[in-house]
Tab-separated table of C-alpha atoms and ligand atoms in Angstrom:
chain	number	residue	atom	x	y	z
A	11	UNK	CA	94.972	-72.515	143.949
A	12	UNK	CA	96.099	-74.087	147.203
A	13	UNK	CA	97.467	-71.900	149.971
A	14	UNK	CA	100.998	-73.260	149.711
A	15	UNK	CA	101.081	-72.333	145.995
A	16	UNK	CA	99.598	-68.923	146.705
A	17	UNK	CA	102.403	-68.052	149.124
A	18	UNK	CA	104.995	-69.636	146.845
A	19	UNK	CA	103.950	-67.640	143.768
A	20	UNK	CA	103.859	-64.432	145.828
A	21	UNK	CA	107.489	-64.791	146.897
A	22	UNK	CA	107.255	-66.160	150.441
A	23	UNK	CA	110.103	-68.626	149.985
A	24	UNK	CA	110.464	-72.243	148.921
A	25	UNK	CA	107.436	-74.532	148.951
A	26	UNK	CA	108.761	-76.032	152.158
A	27	UNK	CA	109.085	-72.601	153.790
A	28	UNK	CA	105.569	-71.670	152.639
A	29	UNK	CA	104.154	-74.896	154.111
A	30	UNK	CA	105.930	-74.150	157.383
A	31	UNK	CA	104.505	-70.593	157.512
A	32	UNK	CA	101.012	-72.031	157.105
A	33	UNK	CA	101.475	-74.907	159.567
A	34	UNK	CA	102.905	-72.456	162.131
A	35	UNK	CA	99.591	-70.530	162.019
A	36	UNK	CA	101.138	-67.356	160.591
A	37	UNK	CA	98.798	-67.044	157.603
A	38	UNK	CA	95.195	-65.883	157.579
A	39	UNK	CA	92.521	-65.087	155.013
A	40	UNK	CA	89.606	-62.784	155.707
A	41	UNK	CA	90.702	-62.561	159.350
A	42	UNK	CA	90.650	-66.351	159.850
A	43	UNK	CA	93.804	-68.387	160.399
A	44	UNK	CA	94.332	-71.186	157.905
A	45	UNK	CA	96.763	-73.942	158.856
A	46	UNK	CA	96.034	-76.234	155.908
A	47	UNK	CA	98.560	-75.768	153.055
A	48	UNK	CA	96.265	-77.694	150.708
A	49	UNK	CA	93.180	-75.533	151.263
A	50	UNK	CA	91.989	-74.104	147.942
A	51	UNK	CA	91.145	-70.458	147.252
A	52	UNK	CA	90.072	-68.758	144.013
A	53	UNK	CA	92.755	-66.447	142.604
A	54	UNK	CA	91.370	-65.693	139.172
A	55	UNK	CA	90.192	-62.104	139.560
A	56	UNK	CA	92.995	-60.720	141.763
A	57	UNK	CA	90.581	-60.026	144.633
A	58	UNK	CA	92.084	-62.527	147.084
A	59	UNK	CA	93.861	-61.036	150.067
A	60	UNK	CA	95.836	-62.869	152.711
A	61	UNK	CA	98.021	-61.889	155.625
A	62	UNK	CA	101.323	-63.236	156.840
A	63	UNK	CA	102.369	-62.328	160.381
A	64	UNK	CA	99.599	-59.718	160.406
A	65	UNK	CA	100.775	-57.984	157.208
A	66	UNK	CA	98.107	-57.815	154.551
A	67	UNK	CA	98.913	-58.808	150.940
A	68	UNK	CA	96.861	-58.845	147.767
A	69	UNK	CA	97.297	-61.908	145.543
A	70	UNK	CA	98.635	-60.761	142.173
A	71	UNK	CA	99.445	-63.091	139.291
A	72	UNK	CA	102.065	-60.537	138.281
A	73	UNK	CA	103.494	-57.687	140.321
A	74	UNK	CA	103.456	-54.220	138.742
A	75	UNK	CA	105.016	-51.669	141.053
A	76	UNK	CA	105.975	-48.035	141.090
A	77	UNK	CA	108.806	-46.756	143.303
A	78	UNK	CA	109.693	-43.154	144.033
A	79	UNK	CA	113.406	-43.744	143.669
A	80	UNK	CA	115.610	-41.663	145.942
A	81	UNK	CA	119.160	-40.643	144.983
A	82	UNK	CA	121.945	-42.991	145.998
A	83	UNK	CA	120.321	-46.272	144.921
A	84	UNK	CA	121.278	-48.499	141.995
A	85	UNK	CA	118.708	-50.232	139.786
A	86	UNK	CA	120.436	-53.557	140.180
A	87	UNK	CA	120.043	-56.533	142.468
A	88	UNK	CA	123.796	-56.710	142.682
A	89	UNK	CA	124.823	-53.068	143.188
A	90	UNK	CA	128.456	-51.990	142.822
A	91	UNK	CA	128.793	-48.769	144.832
A	92	UNK	CA	125.448	-47.923	146.409
A	93	UNK	CA	122.444	-49.609	147.917
A	94	UNK	CA	120.052	-51.488	145.662
A	95	UNK	CA	116.540	-50.178	144.996
A	96	UNK	CA	115.449	-53.678	146.062
A	97	UNK	CA	116.476	-52.823	149.624
A	98	UNK	CA	113.510	-50.398	149.593
A	99	UNK	CA	111.029	-53.181	148.783
A	100	UNK	CA	109.734	-56.171	150.742
A	101	UNK	CA	111.983	-59.179	149.973
A	102	UNK	CA	109.041	-61.085	148.459
A	103	UNK	CA	109.379	-59.013	145.296
A	104	UNK	CA	112.983	-59.960	144.545
A	105	UNK	CA	112.113	-63.546	145.481
A	106	UNK	CA	109.343	-63.668	142.856
A	107	UNK	CA	111.621	-62.241	140.161
A	108	UNK	CA	110.608	-58.586	140.079
A	109	UNK	CA	113.021	-56.501	138.019
A	110	UNK	CA	113.396	-52.838	137.105
A	111	UNK	CA	111.646	-51.760	133.913
A	112	UNK	CA	114.574	-49.821	132.459
A	113	UNK	CA	117.145	-48.190	134.696
A	114	UNK	CA	117.665	-44.837	136.330
A	115	UNK	CA	121.181	-43.706	137.262
A	116	UNK	CA	122.023	-43.944	140.957
A	117	UNK	CA	121.730	-40.160	141.343
A	118	UNK	CA	118.460	-39.876	139.373
A	119	UNK	CA	115.262	-39.694	141.410
A	120	UNK	CA	111.593	-40.306	140.701
A	121	UNK	CA	109.346	-42.702	138.842
A	122	UNK	CA	110.702	-46.230	138.519
A	123	UNK	CA	108.573	-49.165	137.376
A	124	UNK	CA	109.238	-52.730	138.462
A	125	UNK	CA	107.580	-55.972	137.445
A	126	UNK	CA	107.924	-59.745	137.290
A	127	UNK	CA	105.942	-59.879	134.037
A	128	UNK	CA	108.652	-60.607	131.473
A	129	UNK	CA	106.503	-59.522	128.525
A	130	UNK	CA	105.692	-56.209	130.172
A	131	UNK	CA	109.347	-55.556	131.045
A	132	UNK	CA	110.386	-56.408	127.498
A	133	UNK	CA	107.662	-54.256	125.944
A	134	UNK	CA	108.570	-51.189	127.973
A	135	UNK	CA	112.325	-51.540	127.567
A	136	UNK	CA	112.388	-52.474	123.897
A	137	UNK	CA	113.983	-49.747	121.733
A	138	UNK	CA	111.099	-50.277	119.279
A	139	UNK	CA	108.513	-49.262	121.822
A	140	UNK	CA	108.186	-45.475	121.801
A	141	UNK	CA	106.931	-44.293	125.189
A	142	UNK	CA	107.352	-40.634	126.146
A	143	UNK	CA	109.214	-40.097	129.408
A	144	UNK	CA	109.287	-36.723	131.135
A	145	UNK	CA	112.420	-35.769	133.052
A	146	UNK	CA	113.063	-32.630	135.056
A	147	UNK	CA	116.703	-31.594	135.103
A	148	UNK	CA	118.454	-28.982	137.190
A	149	UNK	CA	121.126	-27.367	135.042
A	150	UNK	CA	124.417	-25.807	136.047
A	151	UNK	CA	124.119	-22.897	133.620
A	152	UNK	CA	121.089	-20.766	132.852
A	153	UNK	CA	118.970	-22.208	130.063
A	154	UNK	CA	118.646	-20.236	126.857
A	155	UNK	CA	116.718	-20.521	123.589
A	156	UNK	CA	119.710	-21.877	121.674
A	157	UNK	CA	119.960	-24.830	124.078
A	158	UNK	CA	116.210	-25.484	124.018
A	159	UNK	CA	116.145	-25.353	120.219
A	160	UNK	CA	119.155	-27.660	119.977
A	161	UNK	CA	117.366	-30.192	122.208
A	162	UNK	CA	114.178	-29.946	120.145
A	163	UNK	CA	115.992	-30.097	116.786
A	164	UNK	CA	118.246	-32.965	117.821
A	165	UNK	CA	121.720	-33.358	119.275
A	166	UNK	CA	124.336	-35.854	118.164
A	167	UNK	CA	125.489	-38.089	121.011
A	168	UNK	CA	128.811	-39.880	120.921
A	169	UNK	CA	128.404	-43.337	119.400
A	170	UNK	CA	124.953	-42.663	117.954
A	171	UNK	CA	124.484	-42.710	114.176
A	172	UNK	CA	122.039	-39.808	114.042
A	173	UNK	CA	120.913	-36.864	116.183
A	174	UNK	CA	118.348	-37.487	118.914
A	175	UNK	CA	115.607	-34.910	119.329
A	176	UNK	CA	113.556	-34.307	122.465
A	177	UNK	CA	109.808	-34.535	121.915
A	178	UNK	CA	109.588	-31.418	124.039
A	179	UNK	CA	112.019	-29.168	125.904
A	180	UNK	CA	110.706	-26.398	128.140
A	181	UNK	CA	112.447	-24.194	130.684
A	182	UNK	CA	110.420	-24.173	133.909
A	183	UNK	CA	112.774	-21.535	135.258
A	184	UNK	CA	116.360	-20.418	134.512
A	185	UNK	CA	117.904	-23.654	135.755
A	186	UNK	CA	115.024	-26.139	135.500
A	187	UNK	CA	114.427	-28.017	132.266
A	188	UNK	CA	111.483	-30.324	131.517
A	189	UNK	CA	112.569	-32.700	128.780
A	190	UNK	CA	110.403	-35.347	127.115
A	191	UNK	CA	112.239	-38.139	125.328
A	192	UNK	CA	111.083	-41.343	123.651
A	193	UNK	CA	114.229	-43.422	123.860
A	194	UNK	CA	116.010	-44.833	126.901
A	195	UNK	CA	119.667	-44.753	125.920
A	196	UNK	CA	122.505	-44.869	128.420
A	197	UNK	CA	122.721	-41.537	130.344
A	198	UNK	CA	120.606	-40.119	127.534
A	199	UNK	CA	119.229	-37.011	129.219
A	200	UNK	CA	122.529	-36.008	130.817
A	201	UNK	CA	124.314	-36.513	127.482
A	202	UNK	CA	121.695	-34.549	125.565
A	203	UNK	CA	121.967	-31.627	127.986
A	204	UNK	CA	125.766	-31.712	127.729
A	205	UNK	CA	125.541	-31.842	123.911
A	206	UNK	CA	123.284	-28.777	123.990
A	207	UNK	CA	126.013	-26.871	125.873
A	208	UNK	CA	124.836	-27.115	129.483
A	209	UNK	CA	125.340	-29.592	132.333
A	210	UNK	CA	122.829	-31.693	134.256
A	211	UNK	CA	123.283	-31.376	138.004
A	212	UNK	CA	120.133	-33.174	139.137
A	213	UNK	CA	117.659	-35.411	137.346
A	214	UNK	CA	114.169	-36.554	138.262
A	215	UNK	CA	111.713	-38.683	136.246
A	216	UNK	CA	108.218	-37.314	136.546
A	217	UNK	CA	106.155	-39.302	134.054
A	218	UNK	CA	106.129	-42.361	131.769
A	219	UNK	CA	103.402	-42.421	129.099
A	220	UNK	CA	100.349	-40.991	130.853
A	221	UNK	CA	101.432	-42.186	134.298
A	222	UNK	CA	102.800	-39.529	136.659
A	223	UNK	CA	104.660	-40.066	139.891
A	224	UNK	CA	101.968	-39.622	142.575
A	225	UNK	CA	102.637	-36.383	144.483
A	226	UNK	CA	101.832	-38.066	147.817
A	227	UNK	CA	104.349	-40.899	147.366
A	228	UNK	CA	107.403	-40.090	149.506
A	229	UNK	CA	110.939	-40.739	148.204
A	230	UNK	CA	111.742	-44.387	148.911
A	231	UNK	CA	108.069	-45.404	149.049
A	232	UNK	CA	106.424	-47.813	146.591
A	233	UNK	CA	102.913	-48.798	145.573
A	234	UNK	CA	101.136	-51.410	143.451
A	235	UNK	CA	99.973	-50.315	140.032
A	236	UNK	CA	96.322	-51.065	139.341
A	237	UNK	CA	94.582	-51.603	135.991
A	238	UNK	CA	93.905	-47.900	135.545
A	239	UNK	CA	97.592	-47.040	136.203
A	240	UNK	CA	98.602	-49.622	133.590
A	241	UNK	CA	96.121	-48.050	131.177
A	242	UNK	CA	97.615	-44.591	131.827
A	243	UNK	CA	101.067	-45.982	131.201
A	244	UNK	CA	100.024	-47.181	127.757
A	245	UNK	CA	98.221	-43.958	126.890
A	246	UNK	CA	100.021	-40.644	126.988
B	321	URA	N1	118.852	-40.171	131.357
B	321	URA	C1	119.952	-40.074	132.143
B	321	URA	O1	120.925	-39.456	131.773
B	321	URA	N2	119.913	-40.683	133.349
B	321	URA	C2	118.842	-41.354	133.819
B	321	URA	O2	118.867	-41.879	134.948
B	321	URA	C3	117.707	-41.441	132.996
B	321	URA	C4	117.740	-40.834	131.766
């Protein structure tokens, strides 16, 4: 693929802007400046790396990202009341069409996936696709067995035709609930906790499928997902 197309597909602006970046000697590969927009480089196996203004980038046909979402950010490019999660990412990602894979509420923290692979986004957001998601909720009232059993047996949420059961519901301490759910309905976890007779005062997503939020990833930080992360996501 030629260098102009490489930058273009990776979100560095219009073709004209990408050409200008290259002509202005701002792009290098393997430590060597390349000022020819038509120079060809192999991109097939995702091993190509390039740098723009000294910042190193891997070439990726599709972007698969994980963000440790902090509270106070909306999962929308056009947020209504808070900042957008996209303000935490380099602008190249929005430019190349990266979107959130499902949404977390603005006050929910933790594991958020993003991608520009439409099939992947569709697969992981489709109601037909059953992927376990582990949430940790802080509850207003002390947890008790009746609440945990109600969550495991199924609670009826307003507007839903039948009760929704958690795959697992465990109290980690009096006010900390680990809840595993398969679906991704609007405010699902908060509504389930309310339906079980408690109230959710803080919510964090810890895991999707077999992929856990890396302990070393600070709130607001992001990372690329590699093949093994994508495999973990599908397992679990
Ligand atoms: N369930 C909720 O209630 N909120 C979230 O952000 C995610 C799941």
